[in-house]
Amino acid sequence: GITFRIQINVKELLDTDVLLKLLFHLPVNYPSTLPDIAVSSDQLTRAQCIDIRDKLFEQAKKHLSEPMVHDLILWIQEHLKYVIKQSATVCNEKTTLSKGRSMEDSIWMLLLHLDHMRAKAKYVKTVEKWALDLRLTGRLMFMGKIILILLQGDRSNIKEYLILQKTSKIDVDSSGKKCKEKMMSVLCETKVQTQHKRFQTFEVKEYSTRDELQKEFETAGLKTLFSEFVPPLLK
């Protein structure tokens, strides 16, 4: 597929300029399949950006099987004021709905393997910020040369995290120049099952031995996940 960013200035409620940063990932069978969309803005809260993204998905469904990116941009330019105005109401409605359904219905899990981190401190700080912004919990795990990211959260936020991980200049190359993550592997992306325990926070942890790492997985009810994906990385 293709991934690209678009930045647009939009007049918001108080006639102030809002710079919206829209990231579209068009899968290979687009437009028969909806694009993945990420929204960010320094002038808006994370909740507001998520509401904007959700509204864009609603509009995208109306244009399925036809090119839609241009129409989506025009739509948000025209309707941003309304979306922001309704953001608090929508947020309250979502909270009410979420209380009435099982958490397992909406929670997904993602396991990533990273080949290396050259700018480790900056890389870790960025991953922590993304997890916080997207309300994802889990672990960034280091054991020797093994680097794993285990995330749990809303499926759409998991997808948005993946887009950020693949398209942002999060590390540096051998010459110290900023670069994108090109050596990441998605080991597993699946729905959280009843036997899986939910992580309450996102933490960065280092392990001295395989047993310590395995215990982390087993404590979370993820023994099968560990045995299927981690041992091959240790060889």
PDB file of N, CA and C in Angstrom, residues 86-140:
ATOM      1  N   GLN A  86     -19.214  18.955  19.020  1.00  0.00           N
ATOM      2  CA  GLN A  86     -19.902  17.758  19.485  1.00  0.00           C
ATOM      3  C   GLN A  86     -18.964  16.788  20.209  1.00  0.00           C
ATOM      4  N   SER A  87     -17.679  17.119  20.275  1.00  0.00           N
ATOM      5  CA  SER A  87     -16.687  16.176  20.780  1.00  0.00           C
ATOM      6  C   SER A  87     -16.988  15.720  22.207  1.00  0.00           C
ATOM      7  N   ALA A  88     -17.317  16.663  23.082  1.00  0.00           N
ATOM      8  CA  ALA A  88     -17.584  16.315  24.479  1.00  0.00           C
ATOM      9  C   ALA A  88     -18.797  15.409  24.601  1.00  0.00           C
ATOM     10  N   THR A  89     -19.845  15.716  23.830  1.00  0.00           N
ATOM     11  CA  THR A  89     -21.062  14.902  23.861  1.00  0.00           C
ATOM     12  C   THR A  89     -20.783  13.496  23.378  1.00  0.00           C
ATOM     13  N   VAL A  90     -20.060  13.396  22.260  1.00  0.00           N
ATOM     14  CA  VAL A  90     -19.716  12.087  21.705  1.00  0.00           C
ATOM     15  C   VAL A  90     -18.883  11.288  22.693  1.00  0.00           C
ATOM     16  N   CYS A  91     -17.931  11.968  23.347  1.00  0.00           N
ATOM     17  CA  CYS A  91     -17.073  11.291  24.314  1.00  0.00           C
ATOM     18  C   CYS A  91     -17.897  10.703  25.455  1.00  0.00           C
ATOM     19  N   ASN A  92     -18.852  11.469  25.947  1.00  0.00           N
ATOM     20  CA  ASN A  92     -19.708  10.990  27.031  1.00  0.00           C
ATOM     21  C   ASN A  92     -20.545   9.801  26.589  1.00  0.00           C
ATOM     22  N   GLU A  93     -21.041   9.855  25.346  1.00  0.00           N
ATOM     23  CA  GLU A  93     -21.848   8.753  24.825  1.00  0.00           C
ATOM     24  C   GLU A  93     -21.011   7.491  24.711  1.00  0.00           C
ATOM     25  N   LYS A  94     -19.768   7.647  24.243  1.00  0.00           N
ATOM     26  CA  LYS A  94     -18.883   6.486  24.096  1.00  0.00           C
ATOM     27  C   LYS A  94     -18.581   5.867  25.455  1.00  0.00           C
ATOM     28  N   THR A  95     -18.382   6.720  26.471  1.00  0.00           N
ATOM     29  CA  THR A  95     -18.102   6.215  27.804  1.00  0.00           C
ATOM     30  C   THR A  95     -19.282   5.407  28.330  1.00  0.00           C
ATOM     31  N   THR A  96     -20.497   5.920  28.110  1.00  0.00           N
ATOM     32  CA  THR A  96     -21.700   5.223  28.552  1.00  0.00           C
ATOM     33  C   THR A  96     -21.847   3.886  27.848  1.00  0.00           C
ATOM     34  N   LEU A  97     -21.608   3.881  26.536  1.00  0.00           N
ATOM     35  CA  LEU A  97     -21.730   2.639  25.776  1.00  0.00           C
ATOM     36  C   LEU A  97     -20.689   1.616  26.211  1.00  0.00           C
ATOM     37  N   SER A  98     -19.475   2.083  26.471  1.00  0.00           N
ATOM     38  CA  SER A  98     -18.404   1.151  26.829  1.00  0.00           C
ATOM     39  C   SER A  98     -18.695   0.466  28.157  1.00  0.00           C
ATOM     40  N   LYS A  99     -19.409   1.149  29.044  1.00  0.00           N
ATOM     41  CA  LYS A  99     -19.734   0.545  30.331  1.00  0.00           C
ATOM     42  C   LYS A  99     -20.745  -0.578  30.182  1.00  0.00           C
ATOM     43  N   GLY A 100     -21.509  -0.535  29.085  1.00  0.00           N
ATOM     44  CA  GLY A 100     -22.561  -1.519  28.906  1.00  0.00           C
ATOM     45  C   GLY A 100     -22.160  -2.719  28.092  1.00  0.00           C
ATOM     46  N   ARG A 101     -20.896  -2.801  27.704  1.00  0.00           N
ATOM     47  CA  ARG A 101     -20.457  -3.945  26.916  1.00  0.00           C
ATOM     48  C   ARG A 101     -19.185  -4.539  27.500  1.00  0.00           C
ATOM     49  N   SER A 102     -18.907  -5.752  27.139  1.00  0.00           N
ATOM     50  CA  SER A 102     -17.725  -6.439  27.642  1.00  0.00           C
ATOM     51  C   SER A 102     -16.469  -5.816  27.052  1.00  0.00           C
ATOM     52  N   MET A 103     -15.456  -5.595  27.895  1.00  0.00           N
ATOM     53  CA  MET A 103     -14.221  -4.998  27.414  1.00  0.00           C
ATOM     54  C   MET A 103     -13.543  -5.862  26.364  1.00  0.00           C
ATOM     55  N   GLU A 104     -13.697  -7.196  26.482  1.00  0.00           N
ATOM     56  CA  GLU A 104     -13.037  -8.086  25.539  1.00  0.00           C
ATOM     57  C   GLU A 104     -13.557  -7.902  24.118  1.00  0.00           C
ATOM     58  N   ASP A 105     -14.756  -7.300  23.967  1.00  0.00           N
ATOM     59  CA  ASP A 105     -15.320  -7.111  22.641  1.00  0.00           C
ATOM     60  C   ASP A 105     -14.516  -6.117  21.820  1.00  0.00           C
ATOM     61  N   SER A 106     -13.824  -5.193  22.485  1.00  0.00           N
ATOM     62  CA  SER A 106     -13.176  -4.114  21.755  1.00  0.00           C
ATOM     63  C   SER A 106     -11.663  -4.070  21.938  1.00  0.00           C
ATOM     64  N   ILE A 107     -11.110  -4.935  22.797  1.00  0.00           N
ATOM     65  CA  ILE A 107      -9.691  -4.857  23.117  1.00  0.00           C
ATOM     66  C   ILE A 107      -8.891  -5.840  22.268  1.00  0.00           C
ATOM     67  N   TRP A 108      -7.838  -5.309  21.642  1.00  0.00           N
ATOM     68  CA  TRP A 108      -6.952  -6.134  20.815  1.00  0.00           C
ATOM     69  C   TRP A 108      -5.541  -6.105  21.386  1.00  0.00           C
ATOM     70  N   MET A 109      -4.729  -6.999  20.876  1.00  0.00           N
ATOM     71  CA  MET A 109      -3.348  -7.134  21.348  1.00  0.00           C
ATOM     72  C   MET A 109      -2.404  -7.191  20.151  1.00  0.00           C
ATOM     73  N   LEU A 110      -1.249  -6.563  20.316  1.00  0.00           N
ATOM     74  CA  LEU A 110      -0.252  -6.497  19.247  1.00  0.00           C
ATOM     75  C   LEU A 110       1.117  -6.832  19.820  1.00  0.00           C
ATOM     76  N   LEU A 111       1.844  -7.700  19.150  1.00  0.00           N
ATOM     77  CA  LEU A 111       3.213  -8.030  19.552  1.00  0.00           C
ATOM     78  C   LEU A 111       4.154  -7.702  18.401  1.00  0.00           C
ATOM     79  N   LEU A 112       5.112  -6.808  18.665  1.00  0.00           N
ATOM     80  CA  LEU A 112       6.071  -6.364  17.655  1.00  0.00           C
ATOM     81  C   LEU A 112       7.479  -6.769  18.061  1.00  0.00           C
ATOM     82  N   HIS A 113       8.311  -7.020  17.047  1.00  0.00           N
ATOM     83  CA  HIS A 113       9.737  -7.278  17.276  1.00  0.00           C
ATOM     84  C   HIS A 113      10.541  -6.209  16.561  1.00  0.00           C
ATOM     85  N   LEU A 114      11.441  -5.555  17.290  1.00  0.00           N
ATOM     86  CA  LEU A 114      12.322  -4.540  16.709  1.00  0.00           C
ATOM     87  C   LEU A 114      13.727  -5.100  16.594  1.00  0.00           C
ATOM     88  N   ASP A 115      14.385  -4.806  15.490  1.00  0.00           N
ATOM     89  CA  ASP A 115      15.732  -5.330  15.267  1.00  0.00           C
ATOM     90  C   ASP A 115      16.769  -4.606  16.122  1.00  0.00           C
ATOM     91  N   HIS A 116      16.596  -3.283  16.281  1.00  0.00           N
ATOM     92  CA  HIS A 116      17.573  -2.518  17.058  1.00  0.00           C
ATOM     93  C   HIS A 116      17.010  -1.139  17.383  1.00  0.00           C
ATOM     94  N   MET A 117      17.679  -0.453  18.289  1.00  0.00           N
ATOM     95  CA  MET A 117      17.417   0.955  18.597  1.00  0.00           C
ATOM     96  C   MET A 117      18.752   1.658  18.696  1.00  0.00           C
ATOM     97  N   ARG A 118      19.043   2.545  17.774  1.00  0.00           N
ATOM     98  CA  ARG A 118      20.301   3.292  17.862  1.00  0.00           C
ATOM     99  C   ARG A 118      20.151   4.477  18.836  1.00  0.00           C
ATOM    100  N   ALA A 119      19.059   5.232  18.693  1.00  0.00           N
ATOM    101  CA  ALA A 119      18.790   6.352  19.605  1.00  0.00           C
ATOM    102  C   ALA A 119      17.801   5.865  20.656  1.00  0.00           C
ATOM    103  N   LYS A 120      18.273   5.016  21.564  1.00  0.00           N
ATOM    104  CA  LYS A 120      17.378   4.298  22.474  1.00  0.00           C
ATOM    105  C   LYS A 120      16.535   5.227  23.344  1.00  0.00           C
ATOM    106  N   ALA A 121      17.155   6.215  23.973  1.00  0.00           N
ATOM    107  CA  ALA A 121      16.423   7.086  24.899  1.00  0.00           C
ATOM    108  C   ALA A 121      15.279   7.806  24.186  1.00  0.00           C
ATOM    109  N   LYS A 122      15.557   8.364  23.020  1.00  0.00           N
ATOM    110  CA  LYS A 122      14.531   9.085  22.255  1.00  0.00           C
ATOM    111  C   LYS A 122      13.463   8.115  21.762  1.00  0.00           C
ATOM    112  N   TYR A 123      13.888   6.959  21.302  1.00  0.00           N
ATOM    113  CA  TYR A 123      12.969   5.947  20.775  1.00  0.00           C
ATOM    114  C   TYR A 123      11.982   5.525  21.870  1.00  0.00           C
ATOM    115  N   VAL A 124      12.529   5.197  23.052  1.00  0.00           N
ATOM    116  CA  VAL A 124      11.686   4.757  24.168  1.00  0.00           C
ATOM    117  C   VAL A 124      10.700   5.851  24.566  1.00  0.00           C
ATOM    118  N   LYS A 125      11.164   7.083  24.643  1.00  0.00           N
ATOM    119  CA  LYS A 125      10.303   8.198  25.030  1.00  0.00           C
ATOM    120  C   LYS A 125       9.156   8.372  24.032  1.00  0.00           C
ATOM    121  N   THR A 126       9.455   8.196  22.740  1.00  0.00           N
ATOM    122  CA  THR A 126       8.422   8.331  21.707  1.00  0.00           C
ATOM    123  C   THR A 126       7.379   7.221  21.823  1.00  0.00           C
ATOM    124  N   VAL A 127       7.840   5.992  22.021  1.00  0.00           N
ATOM    125  CA  VAL A 127       6.911   4.863  22.166  1.00  0.00           C
ATOM    126  C   VAL A 127       6.013   5.066  23.384  1.00  0.00           C
ATOM    127  N   GLU A 128       6.590   5.535  24.478  1.00  0.00           N
ATOM    128  CA  GLU A 128       5.796   5.789  25.685  1.00  0.00           C
ATOM    129  C   GLU A 128       4.731   6.854  25.425  1.00  0.00           C
ATOM    130  N   LYS A 129       5.085   7.902  24.693  1.00  0.00           N
ATOM    131  CA  LYS A 129       4.134   8.975  24.390  1.00  0.00           C
ATOM    132  C   LYS A 129       3.004   8.463  23.505  1.00  0.00           C
ATOM    133  N   TRP A 130       3.342   7.693  22.472  1.00  0.00           N
ATOM    134  CA  TRP A 130       2.303   7.146  21.595  1.00  0.00           C
ATOM    135  C   TRP A 130       1.345   6.255  22.372  1.00  0.00           C
ATOM    136  N   ALA A 131       1.885   5.404  23.231  1.00  0.00           N
ATOM    137  CA  ALA A 131       1.040   4.508  24.024  1.00  0.00           C
ATOM    138  C   ALA A 131       0.106   5.311  24.926  1.00  0.00           C
ATOM    139  N   LEU A 132       0.630   6.366  25.537  1.00  0.00           N
ATOM    140  CA  LEU A 132      -0.186   7.210  26.417  1.00  0.00           C
ATOM    141  C   LEU A 132      -1.272   7.925  25.619  1.00  0.00           C
ATOM    142  N   ASP A 133      -0.883   8.534  24.506  1.00  0.00           N
ATOM    143  CA  ASP A 133      -1.842   9.283  23.686  1.00  0.00           C
ATOM    144  C   ASP A 133      -2.965   8.393  23.167  1.00  0.00           C
ATOM    145  N   LEU A 134      -2.629   7.152  22.817  1.00  0.00           N
ATOM    146  CA  LEU A 134      -3.606   6.237  22.219  1.00  0.00           C
ATOM    147  C   LEU A 134      -4.257   5.329  23.259  1.00  0.00           C
ATOM    148  N   ARG A 135      -3.986   5.590  24.529  1.00  0.00           N
ATOM    149  CA  ARG A 135      -4.587   4.823  25.628  1.00  0.00           C
ATOM    150  C   ARG A 135      -4.291   3.322  25.489  1.00  0.00           C
ATOM    151  N   LEU A 136      -3.046   3.008  25.177  1.00  0.00           N
ATOM    152  CA  LEU A 136      -2.610   1.621  25.048  1.00  0.00           C
ATOM    153  C   LEU A 136      -1.797   1.232  26.272  1.00  0.00           C
ATOM    154  N   THR A 137      -1.971  -0.002  26.710  1.00  0.00           N
ATOM    155  CA  THR A 137      -1.184  -0.517  27.830  1.00  0.00           C
ATOM    156  C   THR A 137      -0.303  -1.655  27.331  1.00  0.00           C
ATOM    157  N   GLY A 138       0.648  -2.092  28.179  1.00  0.00           N
ATOM    158  CA  GLY A 138       1.504  -3.198  27.766  1.00  0.00           C
ATOM    159  C   GLY A 138       2.929  -3.038  28.238  1.00  0.00           C
ATOM    160  N   ARG A 139       3.846  -3.524  27.429  1.00  0.00           N
ATOM    161  CA  ARG A 139       5.259  -3.530  27.804  1.00  0.00           C
ATOM    162  C   ARG A 139       6.157  -3.251  26.597  1.00  0.00           C
ATOM    163  N   LEU A 140       7.228  -2.487  26.838  1.00  0.00           N
ATOM    164  CA  LEU A 140       8.370  -2.416  25.926  1.00  0.00           C
ATOM    165  C   LEU A 140       9.451  -3.218  26.616  1.00  0.00           C
TER     166      LEU A 140
END
